Structures are given as structure tokens and as C-alpha cells.
XYZ file of C-alpha atoms in Angstrom:
726
model
C -231.876 144.756 40.541
C -229.417 143.693 43.213
C -230.412 141.109 45.781
C -231.752 142.540 49.009
C -228.640 141.630 51.001
C -226.590 143.612 48.467
C -228.836 146.646 48.595
C -226.344 148.653 50.658
C -224.018 148.489 47.655
C -226.505 150.643 45.763
C -225.300 153.555 47.800
C -222.063 153.405 45.814
C -224.033 152.823 42.570
C -222.208 149.541 41.744
C -223.518 147.627 38.724
C -223.479 143.799 38.488
C -220.668 144.066 35.972
C -218.648 146.093 38.355
C -219.378 143.611 41.108
C -218.223 140.787 38.820
C -215.042 142.614 38.002
C -214.468 143.244 41.649
C -215.158 139.581 42.412
C -212.749 138.477 39.704
C -210.096 140.782 41.053
C -210.678 139.359 44.509
C -210.353 135.775 43.189
C -207.207 136.609 41.240
C -205.825 138.321 44.286
C -206.641 135.271 46.405
C -204.952 132.904 43.952
C -201.955 135.212 43.671
C -201.796 135.388 47.400
C -201.996 131.594 47.554
C -199.105 131.227 45.140
C -197.117 133.949 46.839
C -197.595 132.375 50.216
C -196.670 128.959 48.768
C -193.460 130.282 47.314
C -192.685 132.121 50.513
C -193.261 128.936 52.460
C -190.875 127.065 50.242
C -188.355 129.852 50.606
C -188.776 129.597 54.343
C -188.059 125.880 54.176
C -184.909 126.605 52.205
C -183.962 129.118 54.862
C -184.590 126.439 57.476
C -182.156 124.138 55.712
C -179.602 126.918 55.705
C -180.284 127.570 59.368
C -179.572 123.933 60.190
C -176.227 124.339 58.457
C -175.561 127.567 60.350
C -176.399 125.947 63.699
C -174.173 123.009 62.885
C -171.336 125.322 61.900
C -171.779 127.200 65.162
C -171.762 123.994 67.205
C -168.709 122.772 65.335
C -166.989 126.107 65.929
C -167.750 125.982 69.663
C -166.584 122.374 69.905
C -163.358 123.257 68.127
C -162.861 126.280 70.429
C -163.317 124.090 73.534
C -160.933 121.533 72.095
C -158.378 124.241 71.397
C -158.752 125.665 74.938
C -158.032 122.233 76.433
C -154.981 121.802 74.182
C -153.672 125.222 75.186
C -154.110 124.521 78.894
C -152.255 121.239 78.544
C -149.414 123.016 76.717
C -149.325 125.820 79.303
C -148.801 123.347 82.159
C -145.751 122.011 80.331
C -144.512 125.584 79.703
C -144.972 126.424 83.395
C -142.630 123.617 84.314
C -140.017 124.684 81.785
C -140.116 128.488 82.316
C -137.280 129.650 84.658
C -138.571 133.217 85.282
C -141.305 133.637 87.860
C -142.812 136.715 86.176
C -143.345 134.780 82.962
C -144.717 131.834 84.921
C -147.314 134.181 86.435
C -148.222 135.315 82.936
C -148.529 131.705 81.810
C -150.786 130.964 84.801
C -153.027 133.874 83.818
C -153.262 132.439 80.318
C -154.044 129.051 81.878
C -156.987 130.716 83.689
C -157.956 132.578 80.526
C -158.312 129.426 78.476
C -160.327 127.897 81.277
C -162.659 130.878 81.088
C -162.815 130.557 77.286
C -163.775 126.898 77.647
C -166.492 127.753 80.170
C -167.865 130.543 77.963
C -168.064 128.290 74.899
C -169.622 125.509 76.963
C -172.345 127.849 78.261
C -173.102 129.067 74.752
C -173.223 125.480 73.520
C -175.812 124.650 76.207
C -178.060 127.445 74.894
C -178.252 125.728 71.503
C -180.665 122.904 70.772
C -178.815 119.629 71.447
C -179.870 116.031 71.246
C -179.722 113.897 74.379
C -176.531 112.116 73.368
C -174.716 115.438 72.828
C -175.929 116.680 76.196
C -174.692 113.463 77.809
C -171.226 113.891 76.284
C -171.029 117.510 77.381
C -172.020 116.533 80.923
C -169.262 113.919 80.924
C -166.753 116.560 79.797
C -167.786 118.907 82.606
C -167.732 116.067 85.121
C -164.217 115.192 84.005
C -163.123 118.828 84.393
C -164.670 119.064 87.856
C -162.895 115.869 88.910
C -159.617 117.386 87.750
C -160.091 120.576 89.786
C -157.960 119.069 92.551
C -154.830 119.544 90.448
C -155.507 123.274 90.013
C -153.713 124.157 93.246
C -150.743 122.083 92.174
C -150.629 123.976 88.870
C -150.827 127.294 90.749
C -147.875 126.217 92.902
C -145.795 125.984 89.737
C -145.549 129.793 89.880
C -143.419 129.621 93.012
C -141.811 126.253 92.213
C -141.619 125.284 88.567
C -139.871 121.998 89.378
C -141.803 120.245 92.136
C -140.885 116.761 93.264
C -143.964 115.247 91.648
C -143.385 117.141 88.410
C -143.556 114.135 86.094
C -146.587 112.694 87.855
C -148.415 116.052 87.646
C -147.640 116.408 83.958
C -148.758 112.856 83.275
C -152.005 113.421 85.172
C -152.773 116.662 83.315
C -152.024 115.093 79.929
C -154.142 112.022 80.684
C -157.155 114.054 81.835
C -156.952 116.529 78.980
C -156.609 113.752 76.399
C -159.716 112.098 77.770
C -161.558 115.406 77.498
C -160.278 115.934 73.948
C -161.394 112.440 73.032
C -164.887 113.127 74.328
C -164.994 116.450 72.464
C -163.972 114.671 69.252
C -166.733 112.168 69.822
C -169.135 115.088 70.350
C -168.039 116.680 67.053
C -168.593 113.407 65.218
C -172.023 112.989 66.779
C -172.996 116.536 65.843
C -171.923 115.937 62.263
C -174.030 112.786 62.060
C -177.012 114.505 63.647
C -176.696 117.457 61.289
C -176.632 115.243 58.191
C -179.742 113.472 59.436
C -181.539 116.783 59.978
C -180.534 118.039 56.533
C -181.834 114.866 54.903
C -185.212 115.193 56.592
C -185.449 118.902 55.768
C -184.687 118.332 52.099
C -187.242 115.537 51.854
C -189.853 117.864 53.355
C -188.913 120.548 50.905
C -189.450 118.238 47.907
C -192.714 116.867 49.285
C -194.061 120.375 49.725
C -194.070 120.966 45.985
C -196.520 118.032 45.575
C -199.031 119.169 48.176
C -199.593 122.836 47.315
C -203.309 122.256 47.725
C -202.833 122.072 51.456
C -201.138 125.447 51.466
C -204.557 127.074 51.529
C -205.132 125.694 55.015
C -201.733 126.939 56.018
C -202.651 130.362 54.621
C -205.808 130.444 56.702
C -203.936 129.418 59.828
C -201.184 131.913 59.098
C -203.741 134.655 58.511
C -205.425 133.779 61.765
C -202.083 133.791 63.601
C -201.133 137.117 62.058
C -204.504 138.535 62.991
C -204.044 137.408 66.568
C -200.551 138.868 66.709
C -201.675 142.148 65.188
C -204.539 142.307 67.636
C -202.184 141.594 70.513
C -199.753 144.217 69.230
C -202.520 146.795 68.947
C -203.712 146.037 72.468
C -200.185 146.218 73.885
C -199.438 149.367 71.953
C -202.671 150.943 73.146
C -201.832 149.928 76.705
C -198.354 151.423 76.328
C -199.762 154.653 74.899
C -202.281 154.791 77.717
C -199.498 154.329 80.282
C -197.417 157.020 78.605
C -200.382 159.386 78.627
C -200.998 158.529 82.283
C -197.345 159.150 83.173
C -197.382 162.430 81.302
C -200.579 163.503 83.044
C -199.119 162.493 86.405
C -195.915 164.398 85.669
C -197.838 167.505 84.631
C -200.140 167.264 87.646
C -197.221 166.739 90.017
C -195.189 169.548 88.490
C -198.184 171.871 88.484
C -198.769 171.215 92.167
C -195.108 171.357 93.164
C -194.513 174.610 91.247
C -197.760 176.410 91.986
C -197.724 175.623 95.703
C -194.387 177.318 96.522
C -195.105 180.106 94.014
C -198.358 180.818 95.828
C -196.479 181.141 99.109
C -193.667 183.218 97.582
C -196.065 185.669 95.931
C -198.401 185.809 98.922
C -195.709 186.339 101.548
C -193.852 188.740 99.233
C -196.953 190.905 98.934
C -197.498 190.718 102.693
C -194.079 192.330 103.255
C -195.452 195.499 101.645
C -198.007 195.823 104.451
C -196.633 198.477 106.823
C -198.852 197.201 109.646
C -196.989 193.869 109.912
C -195.003 193.283 113.079
C -191.312 192.356 113.030
C -192.160 188.750 113.886
C -194.663 188.583 111.011
C -192.090 189.951 108.566
C -189.472 187.441 109.737
C -191.988 184.629 109.376
C -192.842 185.806 105.840
C -189.160 185.986 104.849
C -188.541 182.482 106.201
C -191.535 181.182 104.242
C -190.265 182.813 101.045
C -186.795 181.306 101.521
C -188.186 177.882 102.373
C -190.459 177.794 99.328
C -187.747 179.208 97.046
C -185.377 176.395 98.014
C -188.159 173.868 97.461
C -188.942 175.339 94.029
C -185.237 175.231 93.150
C -185.134 171.540 94.071
C -188.254 170.805 91.998
C -186.755 172.468 88.912
C -183.478 170.571 89.351
C -185.350 167.270 89.701
C -187.404 167.897 86.565
C -184.286 168.781 84.556
C -182.413 165.713 85.812
C -185.424 163.467 85.148
C -185.719 164.749 81.573
C -182.001 164.088 81.003
C -182.289 160.547 82.371
C -185.465 159.868 80.392
C -183.778 160.978 77.149
C -180.460 159.232 77.951
C -178.640 162.580 77.985
C -177.322 162.464 81.545
C -173.585 163.119 81.380
C -171.000 161.394 83.570
C -167.538 162.892 83.947
C -164.934 160.711 85.643
C -162.275 162.689 87.489
C -160.364 162.633 90.764
C -162.503 163.440 93.818
C -161.032 164.872 97.019
C -163.043 162.709 99.383
C -162.416 164.689 102.565
C -163.350 167.972 100.867
C -166.511 166.332 99.545
C -167.456 165.062 102.993
C -166.601 168.385 104.641
C -168.912 170.175 102.228
C -171.663 167.642 102.919
C -171.363 168.137 106.669
C -171.296 171.905 106.287
C -174.497 171.855 104.227
C -176.355 169.344 106.412
C -175.249 170.392 109.887
C -177.471 173.471 110.108
C -180.505 171.630 108.741
C -180.051 168.847 111.262
C -179.523 171.278 114.145
C -182.684 173.185 113.244
C -184.616 169.954 114.004
C -182.600 169.125 117.113
C -180.785 166.243 115.387
C -177.126 165.278 115.460
C -175.380 164.806 112.108
C -172.039 162.985 111.974
C -169.766 161.611 109.288
C -167.534 158.710 110.318
C -165.187 156.275 108.622
C -165.051 152.550 109.165
C -161.374 151.785 108.693
C -158.906 153.435 106.300
C -160.336 154.947 103.137
C -158.616 156.522 100.123
C -158.035 160.264 100.225
C -159.064 160.418 96.563
C -161.251 158.315 94.287
C -161.968 158.435 90.559
C -165.629 159.006 89.640
C -168.111 161.816 88.951
C -167.830 164.335 91.801
C -170.926 166.380 90.935
C -173.205 163.334 90.716
C -171.737 161.817 93.890
C -172.381 165.046 95.796
C -175.892 165.251 94.365
C -176.801 161.712 95.448
C -175.271 162.115 98.935
C -177.033 165.450 99.497
C -180.363 163.973 98.423
C -179.991 160.926 100.682
C -178.878 163.048 103.650
C -181.717 165.512 103.042
C -184.254 162.683 102.998
C -182.824 161.234 106.193
C -183.143 164.588 107.971
C -186.610 165.237 106.507
C -188.036 161.943 107.780
C -186.335 162.046 111.197
C -187.919 163.963 114.051
C -185.569 162.977 116.851
C -182.266 161.210 117.254
C -179.500 161.329 114.681
C -178.391 160.986 111.083
C -175.018 159.319 110.514
C -172.989 158.876 107.329
C -170.419 156.063 107.564
C -167.776 155.683 104.864
C -165.833 152.488 104.255
C -163.699 151.057 101.466
C -163.896 147.469 100.255
C -160.655 146.499 98.549
C -162.485 144.027 96.302
C -163.444 146.135 93.339
C -162.345 148.381 94.931
C -165.622 149.874 96.090
C -166.423 152.838 98.330
C -169.548 152.554 100.465
C -171.568 155.337 102.074
C -174.091 154.182 104.686
C -176.640 156.905 105.503
C -178.491 155.848 108.647
C -181.269 157.669 110.482
C -183.522 157.100 113.471
C -186.602 158.289 111.598
C -190.014 156.868 110.768
C -188.703 153.934 108.747
C -190.537 152.134 105.944
C -192.524 148.973 105.390
C -191.672 146.331 102.771
C -194.435 147.664 100.509
C -193.076 151.197 100.716
C -189.557 149.972 99.932
C -190.803 148.173 96.806
C -192.183 151.463 95.434
C -189.362 153.607 96.782
C -187.468 154.103 93.519
C -190.560 154.481 91.316
C -191.048 157.996 89.877
C -193.810 160.086 91.467
C -194.289 157.597 94.310
C -194.270 158.845 97.893
C -195.498 157.542 101.204
C -199.114 157.146 102.206
C -201.235 160.186 102.907
C -200.522 160.050 106.630
C -196.818 160.364 105.864
C -197.044 162.692 102.857
C -194.117 165.021 102.405
C -193.531 167.791 99.924
C -191.616 166.856 96.781
C -192.000 165.476 93.286
C -191.299 161.857 94.172
C -188.370 161.922 91.733
C -185.443 162.346 94.140
C -184.704 158.715 94.947
C -185.414 157.580 91.395
C -182.904 160.138 90.099
C -180.397 159.139 92.792
C -180.621 155.474 91.818
C -180.258 156.220 88.102
C -177.261 158.467 88.758
C -175.728 155.754 90.921
C -176.110 153.242 88.093
C -174.519 155.708 85.659
C -171.561 155.972 88.052
C -171.277 152.176 87.963
C -172.634 151.696 91.484
C -175.636 150.419 93.420
C -178.111 152.009 95.826
C -179.723 149.714 98.403
C -182.027 150.287 101.365
C -182.899 148.496 104.588
C -185.576 149.887 106.853
C -187.876 149.050 109.752
C -190.963 151.091 110.635
C -190.510 153.395 113.668
C -186.840 152.320 113.950
C -185.157 154.028 111.014
C -183.617 153.460 107.599
C -180.214 152.812 106.117
C -179.362 153.641 102.519
C -176.140 152.107 101.205
C -174.508 153.831 98.252
C -171.729 151.758 96.641
C -169.593 153.181 93.837
C -166.363 152.014 92.187
C -163.294 154.002 93.181
C -161.320 153.526 89.981
C -157.626 152.714 90.159
C -156.466 153.889 93.613
C -153.132 152.111 93.749
C -150.670 154.425 95.443
C -153.413 156.749 96.741
C -152.960 157.776 100.377
C -155.259 156.082 102.887
C -156.772 158.138 105.696
C -158.741 157.034 108.717
C -161.173 158.979 110.887
C -162.181 157.744 114.315
C -164.601 160.585 115.005
C -166.623 163.196 113.148
C -164.877 164.391 110.034
C -165.980 167.897 110.433
C -163.584 169.372 112.961
C -162.487 172.259 110.733
C -165.924 173.023 109.373
C -167.514 172.604 112.786
C -165.378 175.556 113.807
C -166.974 177.573 111.030
C -170.484 176.517 112.045
C -169.832 177.634 115.618
C -168.594 180.839 113.963
C -165.653 181.469 116.295
C -163.689 182.602 113.241
C -164.305 184.826 110.262
C -162.605 185.308 106.940
C -160.000 187.761 105.764
C -158.768 188.700 102.321
C -159.722 190.603 99.185
C -162.332 189.203 96.795
C -162.900 190.370 93.208
C -166.428 189.864 91.839
C -166.982 190.025 88.063
C -170.707 190.181 87.231
C -172.638 192.525 84.950
C -176.008 192.316 86.751
C -176.591 194.898 89.463
C -178.921 192.607 91.414
C -176.225 189.934 91.574
C -173.649 192.515 92.660
C -175.981 193.604 95.455
C -176.606 189.974 96.477
C -172.906 189.165 96.804
C -172.345 192.369 98.743
C -174.993 191.205 101.222
C -173.574 187.671 101.433
C -170.071 188.990 102.122
C -171.184 191.705 104.524
C -169.666 191.507 108.014
C -167.340 188.617 107.147
C -164.208 190.741 107.180
C -163.775 190.387 103.412
C -162.843 193.390 101.258
C -165.027 193.142 98.112
C -164.287 194.804 94.758
C -166.876 194.624 91.942
C -166.298 194.892 88.174
C -168.820 194.608 85.338
C -167.197 192.338 82.758
C -164.292 190.005 82.029
C -162.085 192.716 80.546
C -162.290 194.790 83.718
C -161.691 191.634 85.790
C -158.443 190.864 83.959
C -157.176 194.422 84.330
C -158.133 194.645 88.010
C -156.701 191.205 88.920
C -153.349 191.998 87.304
C -153.201 195.470 88.855
C -154.013 194.538 92.472
C -153.637 191.607 94.857
C -156.747 189.466 95.430
C -157.227 186.289 97.455
C -160.133 185.020 95.349
C -161.947 185.899 92.104
C -165.650 185.127 91.612
C -166.151 185.120 87.828
C -169.539 185.051 86.096
C -169.511 183.006 82.879
C -171.815 185.192 80.750
C -170.784 188.882 80.590
C -170.559 191.561 77.906
C -167.250 192.739 76.407
C -165.460 189.574 77.598
C -166.996 186.414 79.100
C -165.658 184.604 82.146
C -164.009 181.715 80.297
C -162.040 184.036 78.016
C -161.041 186.238 80.960
C -159.829 183.252 82.995
C -157.837 181.834 80.096
C -156.153 185.205 79.608
C -155.317 185.451 83.318
C -153.830 181.951 83.396
C -151.862 182.655 80.216
C -150.344 185.676 81.946
C -149.239 183.617 84.937
C -152.055 184.479 87.361
C -152.176 181.670 89.950
C -154.729 182.800 92.540
C -158.022 180.830 92.846
C -160.834 181.668 90.416
C -164.366 180.294 90.988
C -166.960 180.199 88.184
C -170.517 181.505 88.656
C -173.060 180.087 86.222
C -176.711 179.112 85.897
C -175.817 176.391 83.358
C -174.890 173.568 85.720
C -173.948 170.816 83.260
C -170.990 168.485 82.892
C -169.936 170.186 79.659
C -170.001 173.557 81.403
C -167.943 172.248 84.308
C -165.489 170.656 81.897
C -165.141 173.966 80.046
C -164.426 175.669 83.378
C -161.728 173.160 84.297
C -160.095 173.477 80.900
C -160.137 177.267 81.143
C -158.340 177.165 84.511
C -161.114 177.675 87.069
C -160.459 176.250 90.545
C -164.090 175.910 91.607
C -167.680 176.094 90.438
C -170.791 177.705 91.980
C -174.199 177.083 90.473
C -176.918 179.741 90.425
C -179.090 180.330 92.333
C -176.393 180.673 94.961
C -177.041 178.736 98.165
C -175.480 180.357 101.203
C -174.057 177.121 102.616
C -172.350 176.220 99.334
C -171.092 179.772 98.966
C -169.662 179.807 102.489
C -167.993 176.432 101.899
C -166.206 177.852 98.846
C -165.114 180.966 100.752
C -163.696 178.986 103.673
C -161.806 176.737 101.250
C -159.931 179.571 99.556
C -159.756 182.363 102.154
C -157.921 182.637 105.452
C -159.761 182.437 108.742
C -158.924 184.563 111.735
C -160.209 185.104 115.242
C -163.352 187.196 115.415
C -162.238 188.560 118.728
C -158.957 190.127 117.708
C -160.008 193.388 119.385
C -160.382 191.866 122.840
C -159.599 194.951 124.869
C -161.639 195.936 127.908
C -165.047 197.582 127.493
C -166.103 200.442 129.794
C -169.521 201.905 130.470
C -170.169 204.959 128.280
C -172.846 206.268 130.686
C -170.652 206.967 133.734
C -168.844 209.889 132.127
C -172.054 211.941 131.919
C -174.077 210.254 134.686
C -171.743 209.136 137.501
C -174.797 208.571 139.696
C -175.389 205.366 137.657
C -172.378 203.753 139.364
C -174.505 201.516 141.662
C -176.538 200.340 138.651
C -173.346 199.559 136.713
C -171.942 197.665 139.721
C -175.130 195.646 140.021
C -175.339 194.940 136.262
C -171.722 193.796 135.936
C -172.119 191.678 139.080
C -175.058 189.906 137.404
C -173.148 189.109 134.214
C -171.586 185.764 135.321
C -175.027 184.406 136.225
C -176.555 185.757 133.001
C -173.723 184.290 130.951
C -174.095 180.844 132.549
C -177.854 180.867 131.923
C -177.417 181.912 128.292
C -174.777 179.242 127.620
C -176.907 176.567 129.302
C -179.944 177.521 127.199
C -177.797 177.347 124.060
C -176.400 173.912 124.965
C -179.866 172.515 125.703
C -181.246 174.221 122.578
C -184.007 175.877 124.582
C -184.597 178.658 122.088
C -187.572 180.148 123.949
C -185.573 180.466 127.166
C -182.575 181.885 125.295
C -184.783 184.479 123.625
C -186.173 185.585 126.994
C -182.665 185.851 128.476
C -181.199 187.966 125.671
C -184.357 190.087 125.552
C -183.889 190.941 129.227
C -180.171 191.617 128.657
C -180.995 193.883 125.735
C -183.270 196.009 127.904
C -180.782 196.565 130.739
C -177.348 196.732 129.061
C -178.050 199.903 127.111
C -179.367 201.708 130.201
C -176.017 201.373 131.989
C -173.825 202.359 129.034
C -173.102 199.039 127.325
C -174.789 199.731 123.967
C -172.622 197.183 122.112
C -173.998 194.417 124.314
C -177.542 195.659 123.681
C -176.987 195.555 119.913
C -175.632 192.002 120.076
C -178.524 190.815 122.254
C -180.947 192.312 119.727
C -179.234 190.408 116.904
C -179.430 187.148 118.863
C -183.128 187.701 119.452
C -183.650 188.395 115.747
C -181.689 185.293 114.694
C -183.807 183.111 117.010
C -186.974 184.597 115.545
C -185.889 183.711 111.990
C -184.735 180.227 113.138
C -181.177 180.768 111.913
C -179.485 178.705 114.627
C -176.074 178.825 112.967
C -176.236 182.600 113.283
C -177.398 182.208 116.900
C -174.254 180.206 117.748
C -172.136 182.836 116.052
C -173.750 185.762 117.881
C -173.806 184.107 121.312
C -170.051 183.520 121.012
C -169.607 187.236 120.333
C -171.930 188.117 123.187
C -169.937 185.947 125.641
C -166.750 187.630 124.448
C -168.261 191.076 125.123
C -169.304 189.989 128.621
C -165.727 188.912 129.383
C -164.377 192.228 128.112
C -166.905 194.187 130.186
C -165.796 192.293 133.284
C -162.152 192.930 132.360
C -162.890 196.661 131.918
C -164.570 196.879 135.307
C -161.620 195.183 137.052
C -159.111 197.396 135.210
C -160.936 200.574 136.244
C -161.769 199.738 139.863
C -159.062 197.208 140.723
C -161.595 194.710 142.016
C -164.375 192.483 140.785
C -167.955 193.774 141.059
C -170.077 192.533 143.947
C -171.538 189.135 143.061
C -175.303 188.671 142.934
C -177.286 185.490 143.311
C -179.724 186.355 140.541
C -181.150 189.162 138.509
C -184.439 190.807 137.926
């Protein structure tokens, strides 16, 4: 029978013999372990002896390197005095600096090694001696311009004296290190021999080692568990955030999309639904882009492609994209330069645009009144290009700034905004990949300033440009829509929905659009007819866009070709550049980006080319309406002034009332074109498209001027003026 305390062993039906065997095996294992640990300990001691030798060799190597650097500097001073050519003297001076840097580097590494007090004292004396000799550095530098100064011999003597003292101290240091090393080796070897005589004490060491290992394993398990818990938490947070940020806009898109099928909805309700769908679609697009960028950063797969960047074009595009968003909130958005800046820099254009757009978007999103300003300046040290994005928004506290670049972190609930909380984290990581820095200063209720600093690359010989006002003069003209585009555009895309979309985007711009279904047709059509621009999809049957573009370029076709693709990666952009594309548009197509591309490659012309007089169409059949026409035309100057004033003050409600009244009266007196324009203005205000409002009001003012011109041409006099209208 087994003792009572061993009774649980009966469950495994172990006999006493088996227990004995197991006990013997355990004892043998313990003894073997003891011997193994003893031998390992002795091996470790041998390794320690070898390590002492390695450390000594490293110290000796560093001491020799410092000694050699001092010798070289001393020789270079003599060479500087003897060299007749200034260019070579400059090279010698650079080598003089280089050996000084080599000495400093070796000294710093030496200080990281374990040194005895005497060695540290000698090293401090060497450094003190070097610091005391720093006064002759300027005299050595002057040898570049004058290799034979008056005090030449005295300078050389001083340099040689100081450097010999330093060399002497370094030699003393080497001797001391050798002595110290031999002493350490002697002690280590004695310990090694004594260890063989006291193996009995190894058992205690084994216990302590086992305890230490147990503690370390326990600590590792706890840390690993904590890390796994944090990873699981991050994953859960990511999934929860993504679920919310994807489901929320999808709910709105589906809901408002279904509501458009309701025939009982009013025009205002339909416009509101369309705006909601667009707003949530753009938000969903941003969420998907952020998730893709975050996954690339997290897996170290984010690509950086250094190339020349047209800085003005980049800033023009930024202003064009941000201007409408700022105006819709009643904000001003300006881009300025602080001093001359290079016209081109060398970095990653796509990532730079992405970071600037994100920072500008955030500034507009968190600003309710005032302005957003982007200031560009170039620091020649580096050289470095700085973008300061300043706003007059809500600002941030110190606590909020500390968490600003942490993934998934946003403001407190009272300041919660839509978004994944990844934008600024991604912007900072992209900035680091570009070799730059992203900093922020902010004050609650006052505003924030983000400073993006990136290296420019080698910009020697690059033209410098300077702006003293807003950059966006040319693009501002497009936003006010006083011009439209002319030319023929060839679209190559095999999807009917995409063909319909581009037809809508290009409608009423003055552009003549031709559509083909694949790359083969695009090549044939481009070579057969004259086109100002080709929009080429990358993935098409029969022949893809890259192959088609290469064939066109091989045949001497030199008109601009812009790629259309949903695969917005650096490798894809590089493939486009190599194939001969001039530009790149990422799907889904954003109207502002699309318009920026069009205005870059197509000609602009006056919208009001047909500025002839306009006559009332009603008087031919109903001459009795003459008094009404006289009264209406007489009111037009007052109406025009009121409309322009409402537009300037951005009083959209007042402007809507004014054009609504104009719409109701113009058609009744034979000016249907004015009625149609007023209706379009009213519709644009309802859908909050204020860029379109500017465009249409300009056309409306032009029509008013032509109506007045027509009246004067027909009757030889201006209509009777009125003080107001009803």
C-alpha cells in the first residue's frame, strides 16, 4: 500500500518499483543537471576571459584610432601650409575636420566602455587639452585663404606641441589599459581554476539560477500576456471603429438613396438627400483610404517615391480643392510664401499632397469662423521646406496634443468629430517616411498651427519664386467660374457607368467628348483625329491603358494622357510615368481633382463670348406688354446690385429670395433665358454648391447687361429708372 499522501498516484496505478525507478531517474537527472550546469558555468567563465580580451582589443583599437586621428590632423596642418592651390587646401581642411570627427566618435565610443578611474582621468585630460587648443582652429581655417601667414612657424610649432602632448597622453592611456587588462585576466584565470575545486557550491548557484530563470520566465509571460492583451484591444478598437465609421455612412447612403425613389418627396428633400449621399460617400472614401494606409504603415509596406515636385502646381491644386470647402463654412483660405522658395523640390509628391490635404481638411473641419492659412517658407540649412497650416478654430489643450498622433484617439465627447482617428497618425508616419517632421502648437479657443517640415533634396540651380499674396490667382479665376474650357477630350473606358459619369462631369464645360471602349480603339482614334487630352483607364479588354499609351508614345504622339485607375499605389504611378502618362487620377473620381486636371491641360476661354444684346421674345406676339418690359428692365440695375451685394456678404437666404423673385417675373416679360439662369442659381443654393452659385451669378449678371444693351439698341434710350421693385 502507498502512503496516504501518495494515494493520488494510485489513479495512475504506479507501483513502488515504478516510483523508485522514477525517483532514480529524477536523481540522475538532477546530478546530470548539476554537472551540466557546472560545466556550463566554467565555459561561461572561459567566455568571460575571452570577453576581457575582446574589450581590451576594442579599447586598444579605439586608442590607436584616436592616436592616428591626432597624427593625421598634425600632418594636415603642415600640408595646408605647403599646398599652393586653394582648392586642394579646402579639401585638406575638410579632411582636417573629418579626422576631428573621427577622434570625437572614437572618444564617445570609448566612454561607453567600462573604464577604470585612471583611464577616465587621462581621457578627460585629453579632451581638456583639445578644448584648450580650439582657439587655433580659426587660424587653421584661415590657411585656406592664406597658406603662408606671418605667424606660420609659430602656428605650426603650437599645433605640433599640443598634438604631441595629446599623443603622449594617449600612449600613457594605452599602457594603462594594457596593465589593467593583464590584471583582470590574472584574476579571471585564478577564479576559473578555483571553481574546479568548489563544485559543491554549484548546487546553490543552480538553485539561484533556477530561481532567476523562473522569475524571468514569469516576467516574460506576464509581459507577453500584456502585449497580447494590448494587441487584442487594439484589434477590437480598430474593428469597432471601422464598423462604426463604415456602417454609419452606409446607413445614410442606403437610407437617402431609397428615399429618392419616393415620388412624394419635394425638390428640396431630394436635394437634401443627394447632398447627404455625397457627403457620406466622401467620408466613406476617406475611411477606406485611411484603413489602407494604416495597414501599409503597420506592415512596413508604405512606399516612398522621390521625384521632382512642381511646388506651385501642388499648391494650386491644394487651394482649388480647399477653397470651396472653406467658402461653404464662410472661411477664407489663403496660401502665402514667406520669402523666396524653390519652384521645384525633390520628394514624394503623392504623400506630400496627402499630408497637406489632411492637415488643411482638419483645419477647416475644426474652424467655425475666421480663416485657414498655409504659409510656405524655405530654410537653406538642410535645405528644408516648411508648411505652416494655421487656423482660428477651437484649438487644443496640452493633454489633447499629447494624444494627437495616437491611432483611434479623437477629442472629448463634447468635441467629437466624425473620422477614424487615424488621419494625423498616418500624416505623421508619412512625414517621417519622407524624412521630415510634423509639429503642432495650439491654444484652446485661439487656434492651432501645424508645421510640416520636409527635406527638399538637392535644389542647387533650381529657380526661386516668391509670392507676396495668395498663390491662387489663376485657380481663383476658375472658382469664380468666369471662364470655361475648350478642346476635344478622348475617354477610353470599357464600363458604361464610367462613360456616363464622365459625360456628366464634362457636360456644359464647352468640351467635345469622344468615348471609346478599349485601348486599341483609343490608339486608332487618337492617331486619326486631333485631341487636346486623353483620359485613359488602366484596366480594359483587348488592350490595357499602359500598353495603349506606350504604343502612342512610340508612334510620336505628344499630347497629354492622364491615367484613370482604382489602384492608387506608388508602383502603379511609377508604371504610369514609365509608360508615358502625363497625369494620374485615382478612382473614385473627385470633382475638384478632376477639374484641376482639366484646367491644367485644356485651354480656358471667356464664358461670355456670345455677348450680343438680348431682346424680349414676348413683344412680337404681345406688344401690349411694352409697359411691363419697360418697368422690368428699369428694375434690373437695382436687382443686380442687390444680388451682387448678397453674394459678396454670403447671405444665401437673401440671394435665394432675390433670384426666386427674378425667376417669376423675367419669363412673363419674354426673358426666358434669365428665368432659366435664376432657377439654376436657386437650385445651386439649395444644394449648397457655392462654387456653382458664383459661376451662375456671373452668367446672370452678364445676361442682365445684355438685356439692358438690347433695350437701348431697340429704343435708343435707357428704360425709366425705378427706385425699387415689387
